[in-house]
Amino acid sequence: MNSINSPRHFNIPVFIPELACPFQCVFCNQQKISGTEKAPAPEEARSIIEARLATIPPDSETEIAFFGGNFTGIPQDEQERYLSIANEYVKDGRVKSIRLSTRPDYITRESVEFLKSMNVGAIELGAQSLHNEVLRRTGRGHTAEDVEAASKIILSYGLSLGLQMMIGLPLDTRERSIYTARKIIEYGADNTRVYPALVIAGTALERLYHKGTYKPITLEEAVGTAKEVLKIFEAAGVKVLRTGLHPSEELLSGSSLVAGPFHQSFKELALSEIWSDILFDAIQDRAGEAVYIRAPKREINYAVGYGSSNKKKLLERFKKVVFTADEALTGRQVVIDYN
Ligand code: SF4
């Protein structure tokens, strides 16, 4: 959480799509997702960083993040070139740290030692699921055990560990997603990202979808599952860095998205559902004239609900529903009065 006293956090993503990636996970068309046609040359990476830095207020906490493909799968001299550029910014103090994402089966002691020597502070692994049947059907080419082994190595070097997960993959179920979330916690991740599986043009999933052998989960199911896993992560103190796919322009224009539970405000929908549970548990069977609900300031929009969804549901029971932001409340505290 940002407060008045803590610096604002910014991330400079440098996408490296499918560079040297020999796999073809059913959901993946990295070029479409990142909106980038090819990996940037190291010098282009510098321009991306410079352009983004120019928009970031001084005294912010800024991180360069190499996302997209399989960073440790590219030749080490190329990794070094990207990381050396990032290090120039770390050394001159404009950037605080470096993070990257890669595949769990491309993590070895040697690779992590090298990354640590290049000032990488955080590694995110695309776990996607920790259920081996789901991993197999998704064509990931690694197992849950690979994720566990890679996690141990990363943690043994004192680096921050992120484990990303997807919901709604082939053979996935809500129970399996919840199992994955619990395993992510067990493997020691301090952060995660939760993405709904979408059918993107040009992927194997698109072919399966058209053949009728893959049916994406509905938006309602995806939000319901996201709500459950977010609650599990929150209770365990695992930071959720993102919920929902980054809405790249290409996806929003609809040219890449074929099907699936895409929503621009997916995170807001999931957080509104968490508040729906809180409110309806607290209110139980009560109905009446008016209900007055106070919620923390930073949560008030979620308490009211996306598109006032929670307020509308309460208006089916109460003639009047009043939400107020209360600076004195924290977390997801709520105070409810009636008359
Ligand atoms: S998601 Fe799969 S196919 Fe896509 S870049 Fe990562 S490992 Fe390769």
mmCIF file of C-alpha atoms and ligand atoms in Angstrom:
data_model
loop_
_atom_site.group_PDB
_atom_site.id
_atom_site.type_symbol
_atom_site.label_atom_id
_atom_site.label_comp_id
_atom_site.label_asym_id
_atom_site.label_seq_id
_atom_site.Cartn_x
_atom_site.Cartn_y
_atom_site.Cartn_z
ATOM 1 C CA MET A 1 0.000 0.000 0.000
ATOM 2 C CA ASN A 2 1.264 3.483 -0.763
ATOM 3 C CA SER A 3 0.966 6.027 1.963
ATOM 4 C CA ILE A 4 1.933 9.680 2.065
ATOM 5 C CA ASN A 5 5.331 8.705 3.490
ATOM 6 C CA SER A 6 6.242 5.727 1.326
ATOM 7 C CA PRO A 7 7.525 6.267 -2.225
ATOM 8 C CA ARG A 8 5.244 5.289 -5.082
ATOM 9 C CA HIS A 9 6.158 2.082 -6.847
ATOM 10 C CA PHE A 10 6.571 1.901 -10.607
ATOM 11 C CA ASN A 11 7.400 -0.943 -12.876
ATOM 12 C CA ILE A 12 9.109 -0.623 -16.252
ATOM 13 C CA PRO A 13 8.115 -3.722 -18.217
ATOM 14 C CA VAL A 14 10.390 -4.814 -21.025
ATOM 15 C CA PHE A 15 8.637 -7.569 -22.964
ATOM 16 C CA ILE A 16 10.755 -10.317 -24.450
ATOM 17 C CA PRO A 17 8.205 -12.465 -26.259
ATOM 18 C CA GLU A 18 8.891 -16.084 -27.097
ATOM 19 C CA LEU A 19 12.570 -15.379 -27.438
ATOM 20 C CA ALA A 20 14.270 -18.754 -27.702
ATOM 21 C CA CYS A 21 11.218 -20.430 -26.203
ATOM 22 C CA PRO A 22 10.960 -23.951 -27.620
ATOM 23 C CA PHE A 23 7.562 -24.569 -26.003
ATOM 24 C CA GLN A 24 4.069 -23.842 -27.149
ATOM 25 C CA CYS A 25 1.795 -23.712 -24.177
ATOM 26 C CA VAL A 26 -1.791 -24.005 -25.374
ATOM 27 C CA PHE A 27 -2.771 -20.552 -24.137
ATOM 28 C CA CYS A 28 0.278 -18.682 -25.350
ATOM 29 C CA ASN A 29 0.756 -16.321 -28.186
ATOM 30 C CA GLN A 30 3.244 -14.049 -26.509
ATOM 31 C CA GLN A 31 3.440 -11.757 -29.524
ATOM 32 C CA LYS A 32 -0.253 -11.006 -29.290
ATOM 33 C CA ILE A 33 -0.332 -10.665 -25.536
ATOM 34 C CA SER A 34 2.518 -8.209 -25.294
ATOM 35 C CA GLY A 35 1.533 -6.389 -28.471
ATOM 36 C CA THR A 36 5.169 -6.699 -29.439
ATOM 37 C CA GLU A 37 6.214 -8.406 -32.635
ATOM 38 C CA LYS A 38 9.784 -9.280 -31.708
ATOM 39 C CA ALA A 39 12.118 -9.075 -28.762
ATOM 40 C CA PRO A 40 13.756 -5.676 -28.402
ATOM 41 C CA ALA A 41 17.445 -5.445 -29.182
ATOM 42 C CA PRO A 42 19.330 -4.563 -26.004
ATOM 43 C CA GLU A 43 19.637 -0.975 -27.250
ATOM 44 C CA GLU A 44 15.882 -0.814 -27.827
ATOM 45 C CA ALA A 45 15.440 -1.981 -24.255
ATOM 46 C CA ARG A 46 17.384 1.108 -23.217
ATOM 47 C CA SER A 47 14.995 3.343 -25.191
ATOM 48 C CA ILE A 48 11.980 1.645 -23.587
ATOM 49 C CA ILE A 49 13.452 2.233 -20.136
ATOM 50 C CA GLU A 50 14.362 5.865 -20.879
ATOM 51 C CA ALA A 51 10.927 6.631 -22.298
ATOM 52 C CA ARG A 52 9.164 5.190 -19.278
ATOM 53 C CA LEU A 53 11.548 6.783 -16.778
ATOM 54 C CA ALA A 54 10.754 10.191 -18.253
ATOM 55 C CA THR A 55 7.142 9.741 -17.087
ATOM 56 C CA ILE A 56 7.957 8.560 -13.551
ATOM 57 C CA PRO A 57 8.135 11.145 -10.770
ATOM 58 C CA PRO A 58 11.547 11.436 -9.067
ATOM 59 C CA ASP A 59 11.877 9.740 -5.656
ATOM 60 C CA SER A 60 9.676 6.861 -6.806
ATOM 61 C CA GLU A 61 10.601 3.258 -6.211
ATOM 62 C CA THR A 62 11.166 1.919 -9.716
ATOM 63 C CA GLU A 63 11.823 -1.583 -10.902
ATOM 64 C CA ILE A 64 12.812 -2.849 -14.354
ATOM 65 C CA ALA A 65 10.955 -6.040 -15.185
ATOM 66 C CA PHE A 66 11.905 -8.376 -18.028
ATOM 67 C CA PHE A 67 8.638 -10.132 -18.740
ATOM 68 C CA GLY A 68 7.139 -12.189 -21.476
ATOM 69 C CA GLY A 69 8.991 -15.345 -22.273
ATOM 70 C CA ASN A 70 11.686 -17.443 -20.805
ATOM 71 C CA PHE A 71 14.458 -15.106 -19.764
ATOM 72 C CA THR A 72 16.862 -17.761 -18.510
ATOM 73 C CA GLY A 73 16.293 -19.721 -21.721
ATOM 74 C CA ILE A 74 18.137 -17.136 -23.813
ATOM 75 C CA PRO A 75 21.917 -17.341 -24.171
ATOM 76 C CA GLN A 76 23.694 -16.040 -21.118
ATOM 77 C CA ASP A 77 25.582 -13.342 -23.027
ATOM 78 C CA GLU A 78 22.232 -11.928 -24.193
ATOM 79 C CA GLN A 79 20.838 -12.060 -20.667
ATOM 80 C CA GLU A 80 23.961 -10.226 -19.579
ATOM 81 C CA ARG A 81 23.477 -7.521 -22.199
ATOM 82 C CA TYR A 82 19.906 -6.835 -21.068
ATOM 83 C CA LEU A 83 20.847 -6.952 -17.413
ATOM 84 C CA SER A 84 23.909 -4.716 -17.887
ATOM 85 C CA ILE A 85 21.680 -2.028 -19.346
ATOM 86 C CA ALA A 86 19.264 -2.387 -16.424
ATOM 87 C CA ASN A 87 22.209 -2.190 -14.043
ATOM 88 C CA GLU A 88 23.265 1.192 -15.413
ATOM 89 C CA TYR A 89 20.003 2.535 -14.036
ATOM 90 C CA VAL A 90 20.369 0.679 -10.750
ATOM 91 C CA LYS A 91 23.862 2.122 -10.324
ATOM 92 C CA ASP A 92 22.842 5.704 -11.055
ATOM 93 C CA GLY A 93 19.990 5.322 -8.555
ATOM 94 C CA ARG A 94 17.109 5.873 -10.967
ATOM 95 C CA VAL A 95 15.984 2.271 -10.629
ATOM 96 C CA LYS A 96 15.871 0.329 -7.396
ATOM 97 C CA SER A 97 15.768 -3.264 -8.540
ATOM 98 C CA ILE A 98 15.411 -5.757 -11.378
ATOM 99 C CA ARG A 99 12.887 -8.557 -11.692
ATOM 100 C CA LEU A 100 12.236 -11.063 -14.430
ATOM 101 C CA SER A 101 9.950 -13.913 -15.321
ATOM 102 C CA THR A 102 11.016 -17.285 -16.597
ATOM 103 C CA ARG A 103 10.136 -20.946 -16.714
ATOM 104 C CA PRO A 104 10.610 -23.145 -13.660
ATOM 105 C CA ASP A 105 12.517 -25.802 -15.592
ATOM 106 C CA TYR A 106 15.075 -23.217 -16.720
ATOM 107 C CA ILE A 107 16.238 -22.506 -13.185
ATOM 108 C CA THR A 108 19.477 -23.996 -11.941
ATOM 109 C CA ARG A 109 21.848 -23.035 -9.138
ATOM 110 C CA GLU A 110 24.223 -21.621 -11.748
ATOM 111 C CA SER A 111 21.547 -19.533 -13.488
ATOM 112 C CA VAL A 112 20.314 -18.023 -10.217
ATOM 113 C CA GLU A 113 23.859 -17.355 -9.036
ATOM 114 C CA PHE A 114 24.477 -15.483 -12.291
ATOM 115 C CA LEU A 115 21.224 -13.498 -11.970
ATOM 116 C CA LYS A 116 22.041 -12.601 -8.387
ATOM 117 C CA SER A 117 25.474 -11.371 -9.463
ATOM 118 C CA MET A 118 23.642 -9.124 -11.971
ATOM 119 C CA ASN A 119 21.521 -7.559 -9.180
ATOM 120 C CA VAL A 120 18.293 -9.372 -10.016
ATOM 121 C CA GLY A 121 16.241 -9.227 -6.838
ATOM 122 C CA ALA A 122 13.079 -11.050 -7.818
ATOM 123 C CA ILE A 123 12.247 -13.975 -10.059
ATOM 124 C CA GLU A 124 8.735 -14.866 -11.120
ATOM 125 C CA LEU A 125 7.989 -18.307 -12.422
ATOM 126 C CA GLY A 126 5.065 -19.112 -14.654
ATOM 127 C CA ALA A 127 3.689 -21.974 -12.595
ATOM 128 C CA GLN A 128 0.193 -21.583 -14.120
ATOM 129 C CA SER A 129 -1.080 -24.649 -12.278
ATOM 130 C CA LEU A 130 0.440 -26.960 -9.711
ATOM 131 C CA HIS A 131 -1.789 -29.811 -10.718
ATOM 132 C CA ASN A 132 0.155 -32.142 -12.995
ATOM 133 C CA GLU A 133 -2.839 -33.208 -15.096
ATOM 134 C CA VAL A 134 -3.622 -29.563 -15.886
ATOM 135 C CA LEU A 135 0.036 -28.881 -16.665
ATOM 136 C CA ARG A 136 0.177 -31.856 -19.011
ATOM 137 C CA ARG A 137 -2.974 -30.920 -20.892
ATOM 138 C CA THR A 138 -1.801 -27.316 -21.123
ATOM 139 C CA GLY A 139 1.424 -28.415 -22.804
ATOM 140 C CA ARG A 140 3.604 -26.660 -20.294
ATOM 141 C CA GLY A 141 6.402 -29.200 -20.532
ATOM 142 C CA HIS A 142 7.174 -29.084 -16.816
ATOM 143 C CA THR A 143 5.709 -30.553 -13.683
ATOM 144 C CA ALA A 144 4.662 -29.210 -10.302
ATOM 145 C CA GLU A 145 7.797 -30.835 -8.894
ATOM 146 C CA ASP A 146 9.912 -28.696 -11.258
ATOM 147 C CA VAL A 147 8.245 -25.606 -9.808
ATOM 148 C CA GLU A 148 8.956 -26.778 -6.274
ATOM 149 C CA ALA A 149 12.623 -27.487 -7.037
ATOM 150 C CA ALA A 150 13.109 -24.113 -8.784
ATOM 151 C CA SER A 151 11.396 -22.315 -5.914
ATOM 152 C CA LYS A 152 13.796 -23.890 -3.423
ATOM 153 C CA ILE A 153 16.813 -22.758 -5.443
ATOM 154 C CA ILE A 154 15.545 -19.171 -5.798
ATOM 155 C CA LEU A 155 14.735 -18.924 -2.100
ATOM 156 C CA SER A 156 18.107 -20.422 -1.124
ATOM 157 C CA TYR A 157 19.780 -17.413 -2.792
ATOM 158 C CA GLY A 158 17.612 -15.003 -0.827
ATOM 159 C CA LEU A 159 15.711 -13.738 -3.873
ATOM 160 C CA SER A 160 12.062 -12.799 -3.880
ATOM 161 C CA LEU A 161 9.956 -15.570 -5.411
ATOM 162 C CA GLY A 162 6.817 -15.006 -7.435
ATOM 163 C CA LEU A 163 4.652 -17.842 -8.714
ATOM 164 C CA GLN A 164 2.064 -16.921 -11.332
ATOM 165 C CA MET A 165 -1.101 -18.926 -11.787
ATOM 166 C CA MET A 166 -3.934 -19.166 -14.293
ATOM 167 C CA ILE A 167 -7.502 -20.181 -13.719
ATOM 168 C CA GLY A 168 -9.705 -22.020 -16.189
ATOM 169 C CA LEU A 169 -7.000 -23.929 -18.087
ATOM 170 C CA PRO A 170 -7.925 -27.258 -19.741
ATOM 171 C CA LEU A 171 -8.903 -29.779 -17.041
ATOM 172 C CA ASP A 172 -8.749 -27.081 -14.392
ATOM 173 C CA THR A 173 -11.525 -26.758 -11.826
ATOM 174 C CA ARG A 174 -12.180 -24.365 -8.983
ATOM 175 C CA GLU A 175 -10.861 -26.983 -6.540
ATOM 176 C CA ARG A 176 -7.680 -27.389 -8.576
ATOM 177 C CA SER A 177 -7.147 -23.622 -8.673
ATOM 178 C CA ILE A 178 -7.549 -23.483 -4.914
ATOM 179 C CA TYR A 179 -5.093 -26.388 -4.610
ATOM 180 C CA THR A 180 -2.639 -24.432 -6.804
ATOM 181 C CA ALA A 181 -2.975 -21.342 -4.623
ATOM 182 C CA ARG A 182 -2.246 -23.390 -1.506
ATOM 183 C CA LYS A 183 0.800 -24.973 -3.154
ATOM 184 C CA ILE A 184 2.088 -21.533 -4.203
ATOM 185 C CA ILE A 185 2.004 -20.552 -0.548
ATOM 186 C CA GLU A 186 3.604 -23.836 0.507
ATOM 187 C CA TYR A 187 6.458 -23.351 -2.001
ATOM 188 C CA GLY A 188 7.308 -20.047 -0.337
ATOM 189 C CA ALA A 189 6.240 -17.421 -2.892
ATOM 190 C CA ASP A 190 5.957 -13.905 -1.520
ATOM 191 C CA ASN A 191 4.052 -12.685 -4.558
ATOM 192 C CA THR A 192 1.779 -13.978 -7.286
ATOM 193 C CA ARG A 193 -0.254 -12.976 -10.324
ATOM 194 C CA VAL A 194 -3.626 -14.477 -11.103
ATOM 195 C CA TYR A 195 -4.714 -14.606 -14.739
ATOM 196 C CA PRO A 196 -7.884 -16.026 -16.202
ATOM 197 C CA ALA A 197 -7.139 -18.309 -19.175
ATOM 198 C CA LEU A 198 -8.259 -16.598 -22.376
ATOM 199 C CA VAL A 199 -8.521 -17.938 -25.894
ATOM 200 C CA ILE A 200 -6.123 -15.815 -27.907
ATOM 201 C CA ALA A 201 -5.905 -15.919 -31.710
ATOM 202 C CA GLY A 202 -3.125 -18.083 -33.040
ATOM 203 C CA THR A 203 -2.849 -20.342 -30.010
ATOM 204 C CA ALA A 204 -3.441 -24.063 -29.657
ATOM 205 C CA LEU A 205 -6.287 -23.188 -27.332
ATOM 206 C CA GLU A 206 -8.023 -21.401 -30.181
ATOM 207 C CA ARG A 207 -7.907 -24.591 -32.258
ATOM 208 C CA LEU A 208 -9.213 -26.669 -29.332
ATOM 209 C CA TYR A 209 -11.950 -24.111 -28.768
ATOM 210 C CA HIS A 210 -13.095 -24.241 -32.404
ATOM 211 C CA LYS A 211 -13.006 -28.047 -32.330
ATOM 212 C CA GLY A 212 -15.187 -27.925 -29.245
ATOM 213 C CA THR A 213 -12.704 -29.742 -27.018
ATOM 214 C CA TYR A 214 -11.988 -26.719 -24.821
ATOM 215 C CA LYS A 215 -14.692 -24.614 -23.282
ATOM 216 C CA PRO A 216 -13.509 -21.494 -21.479
ATOM 217 C CA ILE A 217 -14.962 -20.819 -18.076
ATOM 218 C CA THR A 218 -17.511 -18.035 -17.869
ATOM 219 C CA LEU A 219 -16.683 -14.621 -16.497
ATOM 220 C CA GLU A 220 -18.826 -15.379 -13.476
ATOM 221 C CA GLU A 221 -16.948 -18.634 -12.780
ATOM 222 C CA ALA A 222 -13.579 -16.924 -13.257
ATOM 223 C CA VAL A 223 -14.486 -14.104 -10.883
ATOM 224 C CA GLY A 224 -15.785 -16.612 -8.324
ATOM 225 C CA THR A 225 -12.562 -18.625 -8.449
ATOM 226 C CA ALA A 226 -10.389 -15.507 -8.400
ATOM 227 C CA LYS A 227 -12.252 -14.359 -5.317
ATOM 228 C CA GLU A 228 -11.451 -17.613 -3.521
ATOM 229 C CA VAL A 229 -7.755 -17.646 -4.425
ATOM 230 C CA LEU A 230 -7.340 -13.946 -3.561
ATOM 231 C CA LYS A 231 -8.745 -14.626 -0.110
ATOM 232 C CA ILE A 232 -6.297 -17.516 0.347
ATOM 233 C CA PHE A 233 -3.311 -15.402 -0.748
ATOM 234 C CA GLU A 234 -4.331 -12.473 1.412
ATOM 235 C CA ALA A 235 -4.700 -14.655 4.485
ATOM 236 C CA ALA A 236 -1.188 -16.026 3.894
ATOM 237 C CA GLY A 237 0.359 -12.582 3.286
ATOM 238 C CA VAL A 238 1.232 -13.371 -0.350
ATOM 239 C CA LYS A 239 1.114 -10.165 -2.366
ATOM 240 C CA VAL A 240 -1.080 -10.326 -5.458
ATOM 241 C CA LEU A 241 0.696 -8.158 -8.021
ATOM 242 C CA ARG A 242 -1.954 -8.516 -10.698
ATOM 243 C CA THR A 243 -5.391 -9.995 -11.119
ATOM 244 C CA GLY A 244 -6.479 -10.307 -14.743
ATOM 245 C CA LEU A 245 -4.621 -9.881 -17.993
ATOM 246 C CA HIS A 246 -2.970 -6.582 -18.743
ATOM 247 C CA PRO A 247 -5.459 -5.067 -21.143
ATOM 248 C CA SER A 248 -3.134 -4.446 -24.059
ATOM 249 C CA GLU A 249 -4.712 -2.367 -26.774
ATOM 250 C CA GLU A 250 -4.779 -5.239 -29.177
ATOM 251 C CA LEU A 251 -6.857 -7.301 -26.781
ATOM 252 C CA LEU A 252 -9.193 -4.424 -26.088
ATOM 253 C CA SER A 253 -9.781 -3.892 -29.777
ATOM 254 C CA GLY A 254 -10.931 -7.478 -29.901
ATOM 255 C CA SER A 255 -8.570 -8.492 -32.708
ATOM 256 C CA SER A 256 -6.707 -11.073 -30.604
ATOM 257 C CA LEU A 257 -9.295 -12.184 -28.102
ATOM 258 C CA VAL A 258 -11.350 -15.092 -29.408
ATOM 259 C CA ALA A 259 -13.197 -16.163 -26.261
ATOM 260 C CA GLY A 260 -12.899 -16.446 -22.518
ATOM 261 C CA PRO A 261 -13.558 -14.501 -19.333
ATOM 262 C CA PHE A 262 -11.922 -11.220 -20.299
ATOM 263 C CA HIS A 263 -13.009 -8.083 -18.501
ATOM 264 C CA GLN A 264 -11.127 -4.802 -18.327
ATOM 265 C CA SER A 265 -11.943 -4.521 -14.637
ATOM 266 C CA PHE A 266 -11.495 -8.167 -13.689
ATOM 267 C CA LYS A 267 -9.738 -7.323 -10.429
ATOM 268 C CA GLU A 268 -12.497 -4.904 -9.413
ATOM 269 C CA LEU A 269 -15.094 -7.603 -10.102
ATOM 270 C CA ALA A 270 -13.245 -10.094 -7.877
ATOM 271 C CA LEU A 271 -12.732 -7.582 -5.055
ATOM 272 C CA SER A 272 -16.395 -6.549 -5.270
ATOM 273 C CA GLU A 273 -17.324 -10.222 -4.801
ATOM 274 C CA ILE A 274 -15.120 -10.439 -1.700
ATOM 275 C CA TRP A 275 -17.036 -7.470 -0.317
ATOM 276 C CA SER A 276 -20.347 -9.009 -1.281
ATOM 277 C CA ASP A 277 -19.471 -12.003 0.914
ATOM 278 C CA ILE A 278 -18.411 -9.733 3.786
ATOM 279 C CA LEU A 279 -21.571 -7.632 3.627
ATOM 280 C CA PHE A 280 -24.051 -10.464 3.222
ATOM 281 C CA ASP A 281 -22.396 -12.475 6.007
ATOM 282 C CA ALA A 282 -22.558 -9.470 8.315
ATOM 283 C CA ILE A 283 -26.119 -8.529 7.413
ATOM 284 C CA GLN A 284 -27.336 -12.144 7.462
ATOM 285 C CA ASP A 285 -31.102 -12.364 7.223
ATOM 286 C CA ARG A 286 -31.820 -8.814 8.074
ATOM 287 C CA ALA A 287 -33.957 -6.518 5.932
ATOM 288 C CA GLY A 288 -35.590 -3.202 6.670
ATOM 289 C CA GLU A 289 -35.814 0.492 6.107
ATOM 290 C CA ALA A 290 -32.229 1.632 5.847
ATOM 291 C CA VAL A 291 -28.714 0.287 6.192
ATOM 292 C CA TYR A 292 -25.639 2.466 6.730
ATOM 293 C CA ILE A 293 -22.320 0.891 5.862
ATOM 294 C CA ARG A 294 -18.924 2.316 6.708
ATOM 295 C CA ALA A 295 -15.873 0.818 4.996
ATOM 296 C CA PRO A 296 -12.186 1.807 4.744
ATOM 297 C CA LYS A 297 -11.516 4.626 2.281
ATOM 298 C CA ARG A 298 -9.317 2.544 -0.013
ATOM 299 C CA GLU A 299 -11.939 -0.226 -0.121
ATOM 300 C CA ILE A 300 -15.081 1.825 -0.468
ATOM 301 C CA ASN A 301 -15.448 1.370 -4.240
ATOM 302 C CA TYR A 302 -15.160 -2.405 -3.902
ATOM 303 C CA ALA A 303 -17.610 -2.357 -0.988
ATOM 304 C CA VAL A 304 -20.181 -0.502 -3.115
ATOM 305 C CA GLY A 305 -19.296 -3.000 -5.848
ATOM 306 C CA TYR A 306 -18.366 -2.778 -9.508
ATOM 307 C CA GLY A 307 -21.207 -0.852 -11.181
ATOM 308 C CA SER A 308 -22.717 -0.547 -7.657
ATOM 309 C CA SER A 309 -23.400 -4.295 -7.762
ATOM 310 C CA ASN A 310 -23.375 -4.736 -3.973
ATOM 311 C CA LYS A 311 -25.466 -1.642 -3.386
ATOM 312 C CA LYS A 312 -28.028 -2.854 -5.920
ATOM 313 C CA LYS A 313 -28.247 -6.265 -4.225
ATOM 314 C CA LEU A 314 -28.747 -4.588 -0.846
ATOM 315 C CA LEU A 315 -31.463 -2.371 -2.281
ATOM 316 C CA GLU A 316 -33.482 -5.537 -2.866
ATOM 317 C CA ARG A 317 -33.648 -5.869 0.936
ATOM 318 C CA PHE A 318 -33.459 -2.303 2.202
ATOM 319 C CA LYS A 319 -35.304 0.804 1.069
ATOM 320 C CA LYS A 320 -32.172 2.884 1.584
ATOM 321 C CA VAL A 321 -28.490 1.902 1.415
ATOM 322 C CA VAL A 322 -25.794 4.414 2.352
ATOM 323 C CA PHE A 323 -22.064 3.723 2.022
ATOM 324 C CA THR A 324 -19.517 5.990 3.705
ATOM 325 C CA ALA A 325 -15.717 5.905 3.518
ATOM 326 C CA ASP A 326 -14.268 5.865 7.013
ATOM 327 C CA GLU A 327 -10.602 6.836 7.416
ATOM 328 C CA ALA A 328 -10.480 5.175 10.831
ATOM 329 C CA LEU A 329 -11.179 1.721 9.420
ATOM 330 C CA THR A 330 -8.434 -0.493 8.016
ATOM 331 C CA GLY A 331 -8.133 -3.715 6.018
ATOM 332 C CA ARG A 332 -11.655 -4.899 5.283
ATOM 333 C CA GLN A 333 -13.236 -3.687 8.495
ATOM 334 C CA VAL A 334 -16.865 -2.752 8.197
ATOM 335 C CA VAL A 335 -19.351 -1.074 10.489
ATOM 336 C CA ILE A 336 -23.055 -1.522 9.804
ATOM 337 C CA ASP A 337 -25.964 0.386 11.332
ATOM 338 C CA TYR A 338 -29.679 0.055 10.623
ATOM 339 C CA ASN A 339 -32.838 1.975 11.212
HETATM 340 S S1 SF4 B 1 3.964 -19.338 -22.024
HETATM 341 FE FE1 SF4 B 1 4.867 -21.250 -22.777
HETATM 342 S S2 SF4 B 1 5.055 -21.025 -24.973
HETATM 343 FE FE2 SF4 B 1 4.708 -18.997 -24.109
HETATM 344 S S3 SF4 B 1 6.733 -18.135 -23.827
HETATM 345 FE FE3 SF4 B 1 6.169 -19.067 -21.893
HETATM 346 S S4 SF4 B 1 6.949 -21.146 -22.004
HETATM 347 FE FE4 SF4 B 1 6.991 -20.337 -24.075
#
